[in-house]
Amino acid sequence: MSLGKDTLLRIDLGKPDQPNQIELGRKDDSKVHKLFLDPTGSHLVISLTTNECVYLNRNTQKVRSLSRWRGHLIESIGWNKLIGSETNTGPILVGTSQGIIFEAEISASEGSLFNTNPDQYFRQVHSLEEDGKPAPVCCLEVERGLESKYFIVATTRKRLFQFVGKLAEGSEQQGFSSIFAQNQDLLPSFQEFPVNMGYSEITFYTSKLRCSPKTFAWMMGNGVLYGQLDYVRPDSLLSDVQVWEYTSDIDLNSVKPISIVLTQFHFLLLLPDRVKSICTLNGQVVHEENFFPEKFGSLKKMIKDPITGLVWIYTEKAVFRYHIQREARDVWQMYMNMNKFDLAKEYCKDRPECLDMVLAKEAEHCFQNKRYLESAKCYALTQNYFEEIALKFIEAKQEEALKEFLIKKLTNLKATEKTQITLLVTWLTELYLNRLGQLEVDDGKQHLFLETREEFRTFLKSPKHKDCFYNNRNTIYDLLASHGDVDNMVYFSVIMQDYERVISHYCQHDDYSAALDVLSKHCDDKLFYKFSPVLMQHIPKKVVDAWIQMGNRLDPKNLIPALVNYSQMGSMQQINETIRYMEFCVYELDVKDEAIHNYLLSLYAKHKPDALLWYLEQAGTHVSDIHYDLKYALRLCAEHGYLQACVLVYKIMELYEEAVDLALQVDVDLAKSCADLPEDDEELRKKLWLKIARHVVQEEKDVKKAMNCLSSCNLLKIEDILPFFPDFVTIDHFKEAICNSLEEYNQHIEELKQEMEEATESAKRIREDIQEMRNKYGVVESQEKCATCDFPLLNRPFYLFLCGHMFHYDCLLQEVIPHLSAFKQNKLEELQKKLAATTQTTKSRHRPKEEDTVSLGKGQGSREQIKCDIDDIIACECVYCGELMIKSIDKPFIDPQKFDQEMSSWL
């Protein structure tokens, strides 16, 4: 700011408490006419009343003269916002009081030895006139549009000029002279207004930093011209232009407007004693603020910082920073009244009550203009009464709009509002069905019908309303049924996973393949069990294929009712498919259920007898391996006369006599194989072979075959089968067998004789050994000691063994007992108790009577027997040399259970 004739005050708003004062150093009578500061705050041009200009850079304290500018009173400067820097302005436009537009460039560097001026060049590019006379250039603005197109706006007191032209890419540094020289035919040279108040001022509003301005306002004699800037239009930069005429309190003779500032929605008009705020949307004065000239002096100027948007007002005595707060708070209402609803919603989106008013007004506006779908979308977002809006569309017979309204309303409902959701879902379903019914009968609207059906199906499978559809599925089914919409009923059933209904529908319409496809796709075993009987009747092969594909997921036992039903009354194809599935269960799934095996057995018996015997043979010959009922199999084979199969079952049941009897009706060789089966029972085998022999002799009357039976079984003799032959039969056929039998008898007699002789010789040797043992003795010296306790042996009863070891009775007992089994230990304890009891009886002091003497003799014999039994247990062998010592070699020296006790005794 200029404080007077020769002083400048420079304030950095980041450091407002550190102002910088600069002296211009002028000694003449020149005064500051105007100050021009570029948008970045780096370059300041000071226009003096003496038609001179000086320059000050923000990084220096020194004011430098612009010698080339001398002789011109500068009224305006158009700064270059694109290529200007802190040290260089780039090409700029300069307007003078004589209507001349110059192009210039200023550099803050010191220059060379011969050129120390900051101004690089200063040349005229254009001149402006009013009424044939030069007019001062009040304002200049340079903006860049699309595709290197430049716009230059220049104003005089009554006229606004526009210059549009292109600069070659990279030629911006060469200046704007080519723009003025280009053809201007498409553009009006100027706009002129009649009233001249001696000056004018144009201002611009830029929404974002480093963007082109969006709107403008030009203060001139007739009022304020304001509007939009359209960089696309070829004929004019200005669009949507309006003129706000001055109010009655503004008199150009006494109360002239001084300055103008444009904001987003208003322009501020500075008068000598007040500031007026006029809304650009409706041209209304929305605010007026008075200043007091007697306190601060009259208002001089109002300017706006193009970067920060701050508004400054200064008087003769003070500087004000003008705050604009919540400028857009009522803009929504103005846009709403202008029917610009999108803009209105944009400026009240944070105020729900205002947004609701805008939406209601927009909905009503669209409804009045018969744009019903748009109206429905807006109504759905409002808080208006639901019933009122719905009735409005019903009365207008606008079902599509009503549907759109309900869909939007449904979308905005919360998950907890279940009643409302149910109502809307049901209503929408009814509307969709009505619409589909109308379109289906109109052949010319098939495309629309398909689109509506797809839309309806999308609605049905909406995941957001899945629970609602599921809980009310019966209602939806009723609606679909009432409209006869079978296709959508099936579709809805699939969505609800109500596959039973889908399959029932297909079966009712004889589309069994489709029903099976649904079954196979969803693999529900219960549905397989339910619908298999019907499907098996019509498509048996496909059904069995599906069963096989299901594998273990199906229980074959639950499918038997379907199989039994149609295997009894169905065609051969159904029977063959039944057998195929049963074979799959038995051989592939390895099912062991008796019912399955019995059923397969019955199918083989009735329809595939060739496979019956093979099945029985591979099923196994042991009862534990069999999974079918043997009695049922036997009865089944008997009913159908399969004797060979019956024989096989009898063999498994180990009823060999019945097997042989039945086998003789089929084949003798089969009977022979049965007769050899009871390997552990020779008597039964012989009996079975006798049955075969009797059959051969009596029934077949084949003597040769009877002889073969003798050779096949070593249990039969010729004498066993001779009774079966008739009385009058030649001996020639079995003479050899009789001779062989006699030879065997002779050989057997000789063997018995030899065994008897060997037994006699063995008995003789044993008697001699016993006699020798009776005379055997051992010599015990008086100094001999016990092998265990090392005490003299003769002090107590003792044992002498052939190996030479000698033990006291009690010492031997103590050594042997630990090695005895539990059974022998118990028996030994029992014998000792009995011995003690007999000893007590013999020591009785009373003299025995004659009867007692007899009983005593018997007791004496019993006592000796007890002693012998004890000796057999403890003295059967030497404890050190016998098996007891060998068996104890792997036992520890100390019993593990007594180890801790033994260890503690040594501590």
Short mmCIF file of N, CA, C and O in Angstrom, two decimals, residues 512-548:
data_model
loop_
_atom_site.label_atom_id
_atom_site.label_comp_id
_atom_site.label_asym_id
_atom_site.label_seq_id
_atom_site.Cartn_x
_atom_site.Cartn_y
_atom_site.Cartn_z
N TYR A 512 -39.76 -85.07 -17.49
CA TYR A 512 -39.03 -85.83 -16.48
C TYR A 512 -37.52 -85.59 -16.54
O TYR A 512 -36.85 -85.63 -15.52
N SER A 513 -37.00 -85.33 -17.72
CA SER A 513 -35.57 -85.05 -17.84
C SER A 513 -35.20 -83.77 -17.11
O SER A 513 -34.17 -83.70 -16.43
N ALA A 514 -36.04 -82.74 -17.22
CA ALA A 514 -35.78 -81.48 -16.51
C ALA A 514 -35.85 -81.70 -15.00
O ALA A 514 -35.05 -81.16 -14.24
N ALA A 515 -36.82 -82.52 -14.58
CA ALA A 515 -36.92 -82.82 -13.15
C ALA A 515 -35.67 -83.52 -12.64
O ALA A 515 -35.14 -83.20 -11.57
N LEU A 516 -35.18 -84.48 -13.45
CA LEU A 516 -33.97 -85.19 -13.04
C LEU A 516 -32.76 -84.26 -13.04
O LEU A 516 -31.86 -84.40 -12.20
N ASP A 517 -32.73 -83.31 -13.97
CA ASP A 517 -31.62 -82.35 -14.00
C ASP A 517 -31.57 -81.53 -12.71
O ASP A 517 -30.50 -81.29 -12.15
N VAL A 518 -32.75 -81.09 -12.24
CA VAL A 518 -32.80 -80.34 -10.99
C VAL A 518 -32.33 -81.21 -9.83
O VAL A 518 -31.56 -80.78 -8.97
N LEU A 519 -32.80 -82.47 -9.81
CA LEU A 519 -32.37 -83.40 -8.76
C LEU A 519 -30.85 -83.58 -8.77
O LEU A 519 -30.19 -83.52 -7.73
N SER A 520 -30.31 -83.83 -9.95
CA SER A 520 -28.86 -84.09 -10.06
C SER A 520 -28.05 -82.87 -9.71
O SER A 520 -26.95 -82.98 -9.15
N LYS A 521 -28.57 -81.69 -10.02
CA LYS A 521 -27.81 -80.46 -9.77
C LYS A 521 -27.70 -80.17 -8.29
O LYS A 521 -26.67 -79.72 -7.80
N HIS A 522 -28.79 -80.42 -7.54
CA HIS A 522 -28.82 -80.01 -6.14
C HIS A 522 -28.58 -81.16 -5.17
O HIS A 522 -28.42 -80.92 -3.97
N CYS A 523 -28.57 -82.41 -5.67
CA CYS A 523 -28.09 -83.56 -4.88
C CYS A 523 -28.77 -83.67 -3.52
O CYS A 523 -28.10 -83.90 -2.50
N ASP A 524 -30.08 -83.51 -3.49
CA ASP A 524 -30.82 -83.65 -2.23
C ASP A 524 -31.31 -85.09 -2.14
O ASP A 524 -32.17 -85.53 -2.91
N ASP A 525 -30.77 -85.86 -1.18
CA ASP A 525 -31.10 -87.28 -1.11
C ASP A 525 -32.58 -87.52 -0.82
O ASP A 525 -33.19 -88.45 -1.35
N LYS A 526 -33.20 -86.66 0.03
CA LYS A 526 -34.61 -86.85 0.35
C LYS A 526 -35.49 -86.69 -0.89
O LYS A 526 -36.48 -87.42 -1.07
N LEU A 527 -35.12 -85.73 -1.75
CA LEU A 527 -35.88 -85.55 -2.98
C LEU A 527 -35.68 -86.73 -3.94
O LEU A 527 -36.61 -87.12 -4.66
N PHE A 528 -34.51 -87.29 -3.94
CA PHE A 528 -34.27 -88.49 -4.75
C PHE A 528 -35.19 -89.63 -4.30
O PHE A 528 -35.81 -90.30 -5.11
N TYR A 529 -35.27 -89.82 -2.99
CA TYR A 529 -36.11 -90.90 -2.46
C TYR A 529 -37.58 -90.66 -2.83
O TYR A 529 -38.32 -91.61 -3.11
N LYS A 530 -38.00 -89.38 -2.82
CA LYS A 530 -39.41 -89.08 -3.05
C LYS A 530 -39.80 -89.22 -4.52
O LYS A 530 -40.86 -89.76 -4.84
N PHE A 531 -38.96 -88.73 -5.42
CA PHE A 531 -39.35 -88.66 -6.83
C PHE A 531 -38.79 -89.80 -7.68
O PHE A 531 -39.16 -89.92 -8.85
N SER A 532 -37.92 -90.60 -7.14
CA SER A 532 -37.37 -91.70 -7.94
C SER A 532 -38.42 -92.66 -8.46
O SER A 532 -38.31 -93.15 -9.59
N PRO A 533 -39.47 -93.01 -7.66
CA PRO A 533 -40.48 -93.94 -8.22
C PRO A 533 -41.11 -93.43 -9.51
O PRO A 533 -41.27 -94.20 -10.46
N VAL A 534 -41.46 -92.14 -9.55
CA VAL A 534 -42.08 -91.59 -10.77
C VAL A 534 -41.08 -91.56 -11.92
O VAL A 534 -41.39 -91.97 -13.05
N LEU A 535 -39.86 -91.08 -11.63
CA LEU A 535 -38.86 -90.95 -12.69
C LEU A 535 -38.43 -92.32 -13.20
O LEU A 535 -38.15 -92.49 -14.39
N MET A 536 -38.37 -93.29 -12.31
CA MET A 536 -37.94 -94.64 -12.71
C MET A 536 -38.92 -95.26 -13.69
O MET A 536 -38.54 -96.07 -14.54
N GLN A 537 -40.17 -94.86 -13.60
CA GLN A 537 -41.19 -95.41 -14.49
C GLN A 537 -40.99 -94.93 -15.93
O GLN A 537 -41.29 -95.66 -16.87
N HIS A 538 -40.44 -93.71 -16.09
CA HIS A 538 -40.37 -93.11 -17.42
C HIS A 538 -38.96 -93.03 -18.00
O HIS A 538 -38.79 -93.18 -19.21
N ILE A 539 -37.98 -92.72 -17.18
CA ILE A 539 -36.59 -92.61 -17.70
C ILE A 539 -35.66 -93.44 -16.81
O ILE A 539 -34.80 -92.90 -16.11
N PRO A 540 -35.81 -94.75 -16.82
CA PRO A 540 -35.04 -95.59 -15.88
C PRO A 540 -33.53 -95.48 -16.05
O PRO A 540 -32.80 -95.41 -15.07
N LYS A 541 -33.06 -95.44 -17.29
CA LYS A 541 -31.61 -95.41 -17.50
C LYS A 541 -30.98 -94.13 -16.95
O LYS A 541 -29.98 -94.15 -16.24
N LYS A 542 -31.62 -92.99 -17.23
CA LYS A 542 -31.09 -91.71 -16.74
C LYS A 542 -31.14 -91.65 -15.21
O LYS A 542 -30.25 -91.11 -14.56
N VAL A 543 -32.22 -92.19 -14.65
CA VAL A 543 -32.34 -92.18 -13.19
C VAL A 543 -31.23 -93.00 -12.55
O VAL A 543 -30.58 -92.57 -11.59
N VAL A 544 -30.99 -94.19 -13.09
CA VAL A 544 -29.93 -95.03 -12.54
C VAL A 544 -28.56 -94.38 -12.71
O VAL A 544 -27.72 -94.44 -11.82
N ASP A 545 -28.37 -93.72 -13.84
CA ASP A 545 -27.10 -92.99 -14.04
C ASP A 545 -26.94 -91.91 -12.96
O ASP A 545 -25.84 -91.71 -12.43
N ALA A 546 -28.04 -91.22 -12.65
CA ALA A 546 -27.99 -90.19 -11.60
C ALA A 546 -27.71 -90.81 -10.24
O ALA A 546 -26.94 -90.26 -9.43
N TRP A 547 -28.33 -91.95 -9.96
CA TRP A 547 -28.06 -92.64 -8.68
C TRP A 547 -26.59 -93.01 -8.57
O TRP A 547 -25.97 -92.83 -7.54
N ILE A 548 -26.08 -93.57 -9.66
CA ILE A 548 -24.66 -93.99 -9.65
C ILE A 548 -23.75 -92.79 -9.44
O ILE A 548 -22.75 -92.86 -8.72
#
